Amino acid sequence: MTPELYSSLSLILPELIITVGALALLMIGVYSGERANNTVTGLAVAVLLAGGAWLVLFGGSGQAFNGAFVADPFAKLMKILMLIGSIVTLIVSVGFAKAEKFDKFEYPVLILLATVGMMLMISANNMMTLYLGLELQSLALYVVAAFNRESARSTEAGLKYFVLGALSSGMLLYGISLVYGYTGHVGFQQIAAALSGSERQLGLVFGLVFVLAGVAFKISAVPFHMWTPDVYEGAPTPVTTFFASAPKMAAMALMVRVTMTAFEPISSDWRQIVVFISVASMLLGSFAAIGQRNIKRLMAYSSIGHVGFALVGLAANSEAGVQGVIIYMLIYLAMTLGTFAFILAMRRKDGNVEQISDLAGLATTNPVMATILTILMFSLAGIPPLAGFWAKWYVFLAAINANLYGLAVIGVLASVVGAYYYLRVIKIMWFDEPVGGFVPMAGELRLVLGVSGAFILFYVLIAGPIGRVAEAAAKTFF
Amino acid sequence: MNGDVLLILIVVLPFVGSVLAATFRPNARNSEAWLAGGVALACLILAAIAYPAIVEHGAIRSESEWLPTLGLNFTLRMDGFAWLFSVLVSGFGFLVVLYARYYMSPHDPVPRFFAFLLAFMGAMLGMVISGNLVLLVIFWELTSIFSFLLIGYWHHNAGARDGARMALTITGIGGLGLLVGVLLIGHIVGSYDLDRVLAAGDQIREHDLYVPALILILLGTLTKSAQFPFHFWLPNAMAAPTPVSAYLHSATMVKAGVFLMARLWPVLSGTPEWFWIVGFAGMASLLVGAFFAIFQHDLKGLLAYSTISHLGLITMLLSLGSPLGAVAAIFHMINHATFKASLFMAAGIIDHETGTRDMRRLGGLFRYMPITATLAMVASAAMAGVPLLNGFLSKEMFFAEAIETHAKSVLDTSAPYVAVLASAFAVTYSLRFIHTVFFGPKPTGLERQPHEPPFWMRFPIQFLVLACLVVGTIPALTVGPFLHTAVISVLGPNTPFYSLAVWHGFTLPLLMSAVALVAGVVLYLLLNGYLNRSEAGPPFIRRLQAQRIFERVLVVLSWKWARSIEARLGTRRLQPQLRLLVVAAFIAALLPISLDDLSLTSLRISEIDAVFVLIWVSGICCAVSAAYQAKYHRLAALILLGGAGLSTCITFAWFSAPDLALTQLLVEIVTTVLLLLGLRWLPKRIEEEGPKTVSLGTRFRRVRDFGIAVAAGGGVGVLAFVAMTSPVPLETVASYYLEKAYVEGGGKNVVNVILVDFRGFDTLGEVSVLAVVALTVFALLRRFRPAADSIAVPDQQRMQNDFDEAEPDRKVGDTIADYLLVPAVIMQWAFPVIIVLATYLFLRGHDLPGGGFVAGIAMAAAFILQYMAAGTRWVEERLRILPVSWIGLGLLLAALTGMGAWLFGYPFLTTYSQYVELPTVGATPLATALLFDLGVLGIVVGATVLMLIALAHQSTRGLRSARVATEAEQEEA
């Protein structure tokens, strides 16, 4: 092996571990048949942990494969977040899988493959890697969205996501080819160099628009958000958990990287776009969430809104802004995983329930669950001193320091509206007449809910170190 | 004790107590009270310990690193003003805990109550001693949250729920405004540290962002202190247990707003904006609150409106921007807390003893509870501003300030009159409170006989009323020094001379007090009869309730609008979603053209040939028709798609890319055929139902969608055209390959050289994938069971068979055999020809258009044609194709060729090229890449044919299962 190949391989070793693991698990699943689900899930978690451990302990930095792949502090941090999302998704699926006949070994394998795709997205340093990673992730997601083949809603969700996703992939590819056509390069650094050297061309702006549109679809930012509520509602809840956590991390990382490296010289152009989708996402996410009765749909709109908030940080186009995005995504991950662990625990004797009205009087029937969900909801609403407040704090601060006052004001207005519907959930839990409790929570859900609740509650104590880590990661681009 | 530890203890103790309190048994009233009282007392003592240091140094600080990346430190800072509030919060906390011990019934779950109360106390203490604005906002929001939980404590009561929710909504919104305001202040000053902010007054006032920051901060403070126009949440919050009202709505939470205004008074006040906004809010609250208070029937409602009014008084004093005004404001904060808390507690006792708070049902209670009545009367007198009580002193100061001219304007001129009027109203409602509750006829219809409460329940009131009296008579000796410490910490060197004497001589303020007293009494006498008969609320405008308006607005905004937005934008149907997506992308692409001065300058149309345009027009027509037919006629759509592909092939050929054209052509053919075969097994398309006429709406939708499609497709096309016709950037990979293809790869067909040489490894990967795909398709189709409605023999075949049966001289199947006989024969004859063509394409591939891939597809086409012409059975009886072997051998060959390079010490897949003299053929290029290419050919043929066979076998299997089905039917029959 040439030294170059060797160093490249050592940089992508975490990805390799997970890829090989996924294929091996597929074999194990195929040969041991129906009964293999638990083994495969357990092994999948182990594989993800192994990949993550390698990343944390030995993950180097540098470029691999002639600059197609990059490993840097930003990628490392985002990968860790994303891996947490994947691991927790697998863990919380276990109980659901048993109860809802969801136990097929393909599920963990697909999650692993999607994870590899997302890791590539995060580390993409040219348009080809970007597209390959994105497609690997998307293809796995199309399948898991439709995973419950017995359910019409699930298949519909999968099909919708596929059709819309294919369209957006097409846009992305079209944008990439335009960018290549005008700059002659696919590598991010080379594109940036070509852009800063020449005057701005219209075709290139189109390319930028389409590339961002393709990525915006993946982070479900308005106006490319339409699939989100349907998929969140239709897909089995563990799958929704996955959709809401890991892919958001990866796609947001991708968004940051593309704008901060490849399109850095034309920041005035992309900032307009980012400001627009940020405002639109915040407003739509907040207003449309109010009318929801299904808690998964509510979380879908909430995720749209939160993506809008995170983009406020990106719009600032500053180190503090990127730091804000990272912290926002980190905190959002914790809140989302906690909330979905809760949703998975919304079980009565005759199955899972998903309506917000099913939460009525939970404070009486199950005060601990109600208290943690209250903390989560207050945090999602951004009420201090919970973690969600700090997330917003960082991005708004970055926006104000970048003189984006209008954006900050709209953001605050949107969070006021948002607070209203989170408050409604709290009110229903604490003040409405009880409609019957849930069955006791499974151990793994307890763990996830407890950890995320504690993280959110005590974030204020560990905010310093986390801020420093995020700062180091944000320095990658400056 | 060290200042650091002391301050941290003051903040932490209540929270620790809160957590502890939550763990007690539900009915542990006594231990809860001991715990909570102990915590409150401990905080009070800690504050007392801190006092000498504060007098000496001005302030004590505690600073620890917290969020260094944001420049935020966990700073606590207690100066005189903060000290005063700490004492109020912890002292009143103690009294309220004592009161609550007796107030809460044994059935109430007290752990929750005391836990929330202690947490609230902690938040409030944290708020007042924050040395950092961000920290302050955090504690501020915590007070909102815990007040929400406290107000909603009796959640079985719908009023409590709505009241709690409204309180949180209003104060929460205000809190967010405050947060942004603080952010702006931090942005202006460059620090959130309170000391630095307080020192940067001029900088803040002169900054462009002063007005937005001011408005946002005032949004926070005015909502918190229930000032007009945000006052309406306070009366609704009266559904809370009375200890909560006594604590939150007299001494602490509502005071937070005025506290912060006083805190930031040195940096924010003194500008016209401050004067107008704060002054207007204060004056309106003062008057409106007092006026509304008169017309309340609920005891606590009266007190709530009175609170609004008194806070309005404080706000107005702060608005003036004069130091003396600030002194009076701070003084009144203390006084109001004292008398209002005692009145709330008295109201609670009355409620507790009689079971009602409705003043129309109460009366003559003096004979049942003389001590409580006396105490309440003294406190009411203080509220009305009767001399020798503390309320009088601060009111005198207020009058004195109201007379002064501060900023010449309507607001300033009207101040004295408004002040007197509001004071008269205050006298009226205080009088009403005393008169209707304690005097007059005995109450009727009470659930139980009222009597004096237990001593310790009354004790807090006694204590507070005593304070009212003592402060009212000897202010300078009691509250004087503490007030002075507080005032100095706010005003610093600007502290004016002020006198706390009871008697200032016959002055204008005294006259105003007298007028207000007399007018108030007269007004009460006039209104007395009316009040006892009327419904609650002031005449005429009682229908105009701010809270109703608020709720209406909330419903419209948050429910109706939200739902309609969702209904409009959040469709669940895929079609509109797609439409929105395409339109959004189209607009996004259009915007740069309209917004910027950019234009499509590089669009060059002049060099275009008419024939070429014609080809493209037909290609576009094919594509559009394919889209149009996709729903109604799949076969036609597929064929049209092939037509569109064909025009692409010609385009490639036109632009001198014969190899691409060839590849594209063959790929088109093979995919079309495979799709055609697959089409057979799709379920039937849905037949159009109903009348053929199309409604206008549908017609419009179709035209619109057509327009969108044309616009988006055209846009994409134009963009691509422009991109492709624009000058090529200097450095591309293309030039590299063009240069090196012959020199290093030994071939002139650059594409082929790239495939088999430069990027040989990629090609190996690709063909492997192709092989895997073919195997997968085969495996999947082997298990595929066609849908029921597509199993049956197709209409056409059935008709042909019927015809055969009808004709005596024909056997069934004859027509099918005859069908397309001539083309079939030609196709059979073409087989060897195509094989030769494929070989030719393969061999010349290195230098001319062709190559393994193209040859493979051509050869596969030969097999496909055989299947099409004669049917599966006929072909398979005569021709043994082993596609899996083709694939395997191809892969093996490609891999072995690659490995062959190792034998000569080169890396994997290094090629060697050489021309060899062949007899009769002449010089022929012979590279090792050719062997690799042969492998590719094998895989392509194998893969394509394998998929074909998998599809073709469906027809035999389908027929078989159909036969089984009919047989089963016949048996049944």
mmCIF file of C-alpha atoms in Angstrom, chain B residues 677 797 816-817 819-821 823-825 827-828 862-879 881 948-949 951-956 959:
data_model
loop_
_atom_site.group_PDB
_atom_site.id
_atom_site.type_symbol
_atom_site.label_atom_id
_atom_site.label_comp_id
_atom_site.label_asym_id
_atom_site.label_seq_id
_atom_site.Cartn_x
_atom_site.Cartn_y
_atom_site.Cartn_z
ATOM 1 C CA LEU B 677 -41.197 -6.403 -20.348
ATOM 2 C CA GLN B 797 -54.075 -12.751 -26.868
ATOM 3 C CA ILE B 816 -49.955 -15.646 -32.049
ATOM 4 C CA ALA B 817 -47.406 -17.678 -33.928
ATOM 5 C CA TYR B 819 -48.087 -12.420 -35.445
ATOM 6 C CA LEU B 820 -45.263 -10.230 -36.707
ATOM 7 C CA LEU B 821 -43.864 -13.181 -38.542
ATOM 8 C CA PRO B 823 -40.014 -9.039 -38.330
ATOM 9 C CA ALA B 824 -39.528 -12.105 -36.175
ATOM 10 C CA VAL B 825 -37.676 -13.921 -38.882
ATOM 11 C CA MET B 827 -34.727 -10.621 -35.917
ATOM 12 C CA GLN B 828 -33.696 -14.238 -35.815
ATOM 13 C CA ALA B 862 -29.130 -9.603 -29.751
ATOM 14 C CA PHE B 863 -30.393 -11.976 -27.069
ATOM 15 C CA ILE B 864 -33.247 -9.719 -26.151
ATOM 16 C CA LEU B 865 -34.371 -9.574 -29.746
ATOM 17 C CA GLN B 866 -34.494 -13.351 -29.850
ATOM 18 C CA TYR B 867 -36.695 -13.454 -26.783
ATOM 19 C CA MET B 868 -38.966 -10.818 -28.224
ATOM 20 C CA ALA B 869 -39.219 -12.384 -31.642
ATOM 21 C CA ALA B 870 -39.901 -15.972 -30.706
ATOM 22 C CA GLY B 871 -40.853 -16.114 -27.084
ATOM 23 C CA THR B 872 -39.134 -17.467 -24.059
ATOM 24 C CA ARG B 873 -39.802 -21.133 -24.615
ATOM 25 C CA TRP B 874 -38.648 -21.179 -28.211
ATOM 26 C CA VAL B 875 -35.386 -19.411 -27.400
ATOM 27 C CA GLU B 876 -34.560 -21.486 -24.400
ATOM 28 C CA GLU B 877 -35.216 -24.703 -26.219
ATOM 29 C CA ARG B 878 -32.591 -23.765 -28.792
ATOM 30 C CA LEU B 879 -30.102 -21.570 -27.006
ATOM 31 C CA ILE B 881 -27.366 -18.914 -22.274
ATOM 32 C CA LEU B 948 -34.090 -10.173 -19.048
ATOM 33 C CA ILE B 949 -34.487 -13.825 -18.225
ATOM 34 C CA LEU B 951 -38.479 -10.821 -16.432
ATOM 35 C CA ALA B 952 -39.193 -13.169 -19.255
ATOM 36 C CA HIS B 953 -39.781 -16.088 -16.943
ATOM 37 C CA GLN B 954 -42.562 -14.178 -15.334
ATOM 38 C CA SER B 955 -44.665 -14.809 -18.393
ATOM 39 C CA THR B 956 -44.357 -18.573 -18.124
ATOM 40 C CA LEU B 959 -49.519 -18.313 -17.208
#
